[in-house]
Amino acid sequence: MPLVAPKNGPSPQLLLLLTPPFSGSTAIAAFLAQLQGAIGLARRYEGQWLVPALSASNRWQSGIDVDWADVARKWGAVIDAAPADAMPIRYVIETSPPNMVRYQGVISLFERISVVVNNRNPFANVASVAYRMTPDLDDKTSEDRKEIIDGIVKSWIKRSALLKDIAQTETFPLLGYENFCADPLQVFETFGVQGPQAVEDYAVSVKDYPAQPIRNMNAEQIARLTAQDIGQIQDALSGHGDLLGFFGYSARLSPVS
């Protein structure tokens, strides 16, 4: 029996995006939120921030003990807090990246679910993570920079391998940041929901960027990488052809990203 349900009205449908960090999930969720009656449970559509057990420093460990009844209470409180005269909540959009290690628990809370797997070009993802998490990256020594880049690309490989296994095991559909940017409206079909009122040039707010229509930010992110960074990332990705190919990527940086 699902645990998250409003006091009045039908249980909302969970729209769960399984995605690595810094892979366009906020833009995807904000665009998807054009759906009537759609909400996010917390900032950036990441319900993990409402539950200490889901947002603690060990949140990427799959074996941590989670009190799902507590999660249901806290998430359910957000749903129940909607004003009585407001539009009924029909969809809950959830994108917390660590959900990929405990997605079964998340989906057990809802009566109706739709799950999509997302990823992003590894070069762009590494650049985005590196500069967001280490703003002074360009001031680091060559060795320190190399260590930072190495850790990030290894995380991309590990998490992408997990997402590939989930997508194949559960037969969840793939989206992909690049595909989304090329045709934002496809996100509704991928999730299997109707968005007749949606517009393609809908402006979304992501991080510290001004609100703007969806556009592919990969080239801008990749341009921040040095030749050494790119070579290092390519070396790390070599030997993972099957994984990269599953998501439509390559171990070599192509002009079109």
Short mmCIF file of C-alpha atoms in Angstrom, two decimals:
data_model
loop_
_atom_site.label_atom_id
_atom_site.label_comp_id
_atom_site.label_asym_id
_atom_site.label_seq_id
_atom_site.Cartn_x
_atom_site.Cartn_y
_atom_site.Cartn_z
CA MET A 1 0.00 0.00 0.00
CA PRO A 2 1.50 3.36 -0.95
CA LEU A 3 2.38 5.61 1.96
CA VAL A 4 2.27 9.04 0.31
CA ALA A 5 -1.28 10.17 -0.35
CA PRO A 6 -3.19 13.42 0.17
CA LYS A 7 -5.89 13.70 2.83
CA ASN A 8 -8.41 14.44 0.11
CA GLY A 9 -8.47 13.48 -3.53
CA PRO A 10 -6.57 10.90 -5.57
CA SER A 11 -2.97 9.96 -4.90
CA PRO A 12 -0.57 11.97 -7.09
CA GLN A 13 1.57 10.27 -9.70
CA LEU A 14 5.31 10.16 -9.02
CA LEU A 15 7.44 11.42 -11.92
CA LEU A 16 10.85 10.11 -10.88
CA LEU A 17 13.98 11.09 -12.82
CA LEU A 18 16.96 8.88 -12.02
CA THR A 19 19.98 11.00 -12.90
CA PRO A 20 23.56 11.83 -11.92
CA PRO A 21 24.21 15.22 -10.32
CA PHE A 22 24.72 18.19 -12.66
CA SER A 23 23.07 16.46 -15.58
CA GLY A 24 20.30 18.91 -16.36
CA SER A 25 17.77 17.49 -13.93
CA THR A 26 16.65 20.87 -12.57
CA ALA A 27 15.97 22.18 -16.08
CA ILE A 28 14.12 19.00 -16.99
CA ALA A 29 12.02 19.12 -13.82
CA ALA A 30 11.25 22.83 -14.15
CA PHE A 31 10.13 22.31 -17.74
CA LEU A 32 8.07 19.28 -16.76
CA ALA A 33 6.43 21.38 -14.05
CA GLN A 34 4.31 23.04 -16.75
CA LEU A 35 1.96 20.14 -16.10
CA GLN A 36 -1.16 21.26 -14.30
CA GLY A 37 -1.04 20.21 -10.66
CA ALA A 38 2.69 19.36 -10.70
CA ILE A 39 4.94 20.14 -7.72
CA GLY A 40 8.42 19.44 -6.41
CA LEU A 41 8.74 18.48 -2.76
CA ALA A 42 11.72 20.72 -2.03
CA ARG A 43 14.29 22.96 -3.71
CA ARG A 44 15.52 21.81 -7.10
CA TYR A 45 12.78 19.17 -7.05
CA GLU A 46 14.89 17.10 -4.64
CA GLY A 47 12.84 15.65 -1.80
CA GLN A 48 16.01 14.38 -0.14
CA TRP A 49 16.44 17.78 1.54
CA LEU A 50 13.32 17.20 3.65
CA VAL A 51 14.69 14.01 5.22
CA PRO A 52 18.06 13.97 7.03
CA ALA A 53 18.50 10.25 6.38
CA LEU A 54 18.27 10.89 2.62
CA SER A 55 20.51 13.96 2.52
CA ALA A 56 23.27 13.06 4.99
CA SER A 57 26.89 12.76 3.91
CA ASN A 58 26.46 9.00 3.42
CA ARG A 59 23.45 9.41 1.08
CA TRP A 60 25.25 7.68 -1.80
CA GLN A 61 25.64 4.46 0.19
CA SER A 62 23.04 1.94 -0.85
CA GLY A 63 22.94 0.07 2.46
CA ILE A 64 21.93 2.88 4.82
CA ASP A 65 18.84 2.31 6.94
CA VAL A 66 15.94 4.51 5.80
CA ASP A 67 12.70 4.86 7.72
CA TRP A 68 10.37 5.03 4.73
CA ALA A 69 7.38 5.73 6.97
CA ASP A 70 9.17 8.89 8.10
CA VAL A 71 9.90 9.81 4.48
CA ALA A 72 6.23 9.32 3.68
CA ARG A 73 5.16 11.56 6.56
CA LYS A 74 7.47 14.38 5.55
CA TRP A 75 6.76 14.17 1.84
CA GLY A 76 3.06 13.68 2.51
CA ALA A 77 3.01 16.83 4.67
CA VAL A 78 4.11 18.88 1.65
CA ILE A 79 1.32 17.40 -0.43
CA ASP A 80 -1.25 17.99 2.31
CA ALA A 81 -0.09 21.58 2.77
CA ALA A 82 -1.57 22.65 -0.57
CA PRO A 83 -4.34 25.24 -0.02
CA ALA A 84 -7.82 23.78 -0.12
CA ASP A 85 -8.82 26.06 -2.99
CA ALA A 86 -5.69 25.36 -5.03
CA MET A 87 -5.50 23.01 -7.99
CA PRO A 88 -5.27 19.39 -6.77
CA ILE A 89 -1.75 17.98 -6.80
CA ARG A 90 -1.65 15.48 -9.64
CA TYR A 91 2.09 14.97 -10.08
CA VAL A 92 5.12 14.93 -7.78
CA ILE A 93 8.38 15.56 -9.65
CA GLU A 94 11.38 14.06 -7.87
CA THR A 95 15.02 14.23 -9.05
CA SER A 96 17.31 13.66 -6.03
CA PRO A 97 20.40 12.02 -7.62
CA PRO A 98 21.02 9.55 -4.74
CA ASN A 99 17.60 8.05 -5.45
CA MET A 100 19.38 5.79 -7.92
CA VAL A 101 20.77 3.71 -5.04
CA ARG A 102 17.35 3.30 -3.36
CA TYR A 103 14.78 3.89 -6.06
CA GLN A 104 12.72 0.88 -4.99
CA GLY A 105 12.00 2.54 -1.66
CA VAL A 106 11.03 5.80 -3.33
CA ILE A 107 8.59 4.22 -5.76
CA SER A 108 7.04 2.12 -2.97
CA LEU A 109 5.62 5.33 -1.51
CA PHE A 110 3.36 6.06 -4.48
CA GLU A 111 0.39 4.33 -5.98
CA ARG A 112 1.15 5.54 -9.52
CA ILE A 113 4.67 5.98 -10.83
CA SER A 114 6.55 6.90 -13.98
CA VAL A 115 10.33 6.53 -13.96
CA VAL A 116 12.81 7.86 -16.53
CA VAL A 117 16.61 7.43 -16.59
CA ASN A 118 18.70 10.45 -17.57
CA ASN A 119 22.38 11.06 -18.25
CA ARG A 120 24.67 13.73 -19.70
CA ASN A 121 27.74 13.81 -21.93
CA PRO A 122 30.61 12.83 -19.59
CA PHE A 123 32.90 15.67 -20.67
CA ALA A 124 30.22 18.29 -19.99
CA ASN A 125 29.22 16.60 -16.74
CA VAL A 126 32.79 16.46 -15.46
CA ALA A 127 33.31 20.14 -16.31
CA SER A 128 30.04 21.16 -14.66
CA VAL A 129 30.76 19.22 -11.46
CA ALA A 130 34.40 20.33 -11.31
CA TYR A 131 33.75 24.05 -11.56
CA ARG A 132 30.61 24.04 -9.44
CA MET A 133 32.15 22.05 -6.59
CA THR A 134 35.66 23.55 -6.93
CA PRO A 135 35.25 27.21 -8.00
CA ASP A 136 39.00 27.80 -7.74
CA LEU A 137 39.81 24.83 -9.97
CA ASP A 138 41.91 26.97 -12.33
CA ASP A 139 44.12 27.99 -9.40
CA LYS A 140 44.89 24.41 -8.42
CA THR A 141 48.23 22.78 -9.16
CA SER A 142 48.36 20.45 -12.13
CA GLU A 143 48.47 17.42 -9.84
CA ASP A 144 45.58 18.59 -7.67
CA ARG A 145 43.49 19.39 -10.75
CA LYS A 146 44.26 15.97 -12.18
CA GLU A 147 43.13 14.28 -8.96
CA ILE A 148 39.87 16.25 -8.92
CA ILE A 149 39.06 15.43 -12.53
CA ASP A 150 39.94 11.77 -11.98
CA GLY A 151 37.54 11.47 -9.06
CA ILE A 152 34.68 13.09 -10.97
CA VAL A 153 35.02 10.99 -14.11
CA LYS A 154 35.21 7.82 -12.02
CA SER A 155 31.97 8.84 -10.31
CA TRP A 156 30.34 9.41 -13.71
CA ILE A 157 31.38 5.90 -14.81
CA LYS A 158 30.18 4.28 -11.57
CA ARG A 159 26.83 6.04 -11.53
CA SER A 160 26.25 5.57 -15.24
CA ALA A 161 26.90 1.85 -14.88
CA LEU A 162 24.29 1.72 -12.12
CA LEU A 163 21.78 3.66 -14.23
CA LYS A 164 22.41 1.36 -17.19
CA ASP A 165 21.72 -1.68 -15.01
CA ILE A 166 18.53 -0.12 -13.62
CA ALA A 167 17.27 0.90 -17.07
CA GLN A 168 17.86 -2.58 -18.47
CA THR A 169 16.51 -4.45 -15.45
CA GLU A 170 13.38 -2.33 -15.02
CA THR A 171 12.97 -1.36 -18.70
CA PHE A 172 12.74 2.30 -17.74
CA PRO A 173 12.95 4.65 -20.74
CA LEU A 174 15.98 6.86 -21.38
CA LEU A 175 15.86 10.61 -21.85
CA GLY A 176 19.34 12.17 -22.00
CA TYR A 177 20.13 15.85 -21.43
CA GLU A 178 21.17 16.38 -25.03
CA ASN A 179 18.00 14.80 -26.43
CA PHE A 180 15.91 16.89 -24.05
CA CYS A 181 17.60 20.11 -25.15
CA ALA A 182 17.07 19.24 -28.81
CA ASP A 183 13.35 18.63 -28.26
CA PRO A 184 12.16 19.67 -24.79
CA LEU A 185 8.55 18.69 -25.39
CA GLN A 186 9.54 15.02 -25.69
CA VAL A 187 9.91 14.86 -21.91
CA PHE A 188 6.14 14.56 -21.52
CA GLU A 189 5.94 11.59 -23.88
CA THR A 190 8.95 9.94 -22.23
CA PHE A 191 7.20 10.14 -18.86
CA GLY A 192 3.94 9.03 -20.43
CA VAL A 193 1.99 12.10 -19.35
CA GLN A 194 -0.04 14.63 -21.26
CA GLY A 195 1.20 18.20 -21.50
CA PRO A 196 -1.15 19.92 -23.99
CA GLN A 197 -0.61 23.33 -22.41
CA ALA A 198 3.21 23.09 -22.54
CA VAL A 199 5.26 25.48 -24.67
CA GLU A 200 8.72 24.73 -26.06
CA ASP A 201 10.20 28.14 -25.21
CA TYR A 202 9.09 27.97 -21.57
CA ALA A 203 11.72 29.76 -19.43
CA VAL A 204 13.27 27.84 -16.54
CA SER A 205 15.54 28.97 -13.72
CA VAL A 206 18.57 26.77 -13.04
CA LYS A 207 21.22 27.42 -10.36
CA ASP A 208 22.42 31.02 -10.66
CA TYR A 209 21.50 31.47 -14.32
CA PRO A 210 18.67 33.86 -15.26
CA ALA A 211 15.39 32.27 -16.35
CA GLN A 212 15.66 31.30 -20.01
CA PRO A 213 14.31 28.79 -22.55
CA ILE A 214 15.96 25.37 -22.67
CA ARG A 215 19.33 25.35 -24.42
CA ASN A 216 22.21 22.91 -24.50
CA MET A 217 24.97 24.15 -22.19
CA ASN A 218 27.45 21.39 -23.02
CA ALA A 219 29.70 23.39 -25.33
CA GLU A 220 30.08 26.18 -22.77
CA GLN A 221 30.94 23.73 -20.03
CA ILE A 222 33.38 21.69 -22.12
CA ALA A 223 35.16 24.88 -23.26
CA ARG A 224 36.37 25.32 -19.69
CA LEU A 225 38.34 22.07 -19.79
CA THR A 226 42.03 22.12 -20.63
CA ALA A 227 43.63 19.85 -23.22
CA GLN A 228 45.08 17.89 -20.30
CA ASP A 229 41.61 17.51 -18.77
CA ILE A 230 40.16 16.23 -22.03
CA GLY A 231 42.96 13.75 -22.55
CA GLN A 232 42.61 12.53 -18.98
CA ILE A 233 38.86 12.07 -19.34
CA GLN A 234 39.28 10.24 -22.65
CA ASP A 235 41.82 7.88 -21.09
CA ALA A 236 39.48 7.17 -18.16
CA LEU A 237 36.56 6.47 -20.49
CA SER A 238 38.49 4.13 -22.78
CA GLY A 239 37.45 0.54 -22.20
CA HIS A 240 33.90 1.58 -21.32
CA GLY A 241 32.57 1.53 -24.87
CA ASP A 242 29.47 -0.52 -24.06
CA LEU A 243 28.51 1.81 -21.22
CA LEU A 244 29.05 4.94 -23.28
CA GLY A 245 27.27 3.50 -26.29
CA PHE A 246 24.22 2.62 -24.21
CA PHE A 247 23.71 6.31 -23.51
CA GLY A 248 24.79 7.44 -26.97
CA TYR A 249 28.17 8.86 -25.94
CA SER A 250 31.77 8.31 -27.01
CA ALA A 251 35.12 8.12 -25.26
CA ARG A 252 36.39 10.72 -27.72
CA LEU A 253 35.29 14.32 -27.57
CA SER A 254 33.40 15.15 -30.76
CA PRO A 255 32.62 18.63 -32.07
CA VAL A 256 28.90 18.01 -31.51
CA SER A 257 28.21 17.50 -27.79
#
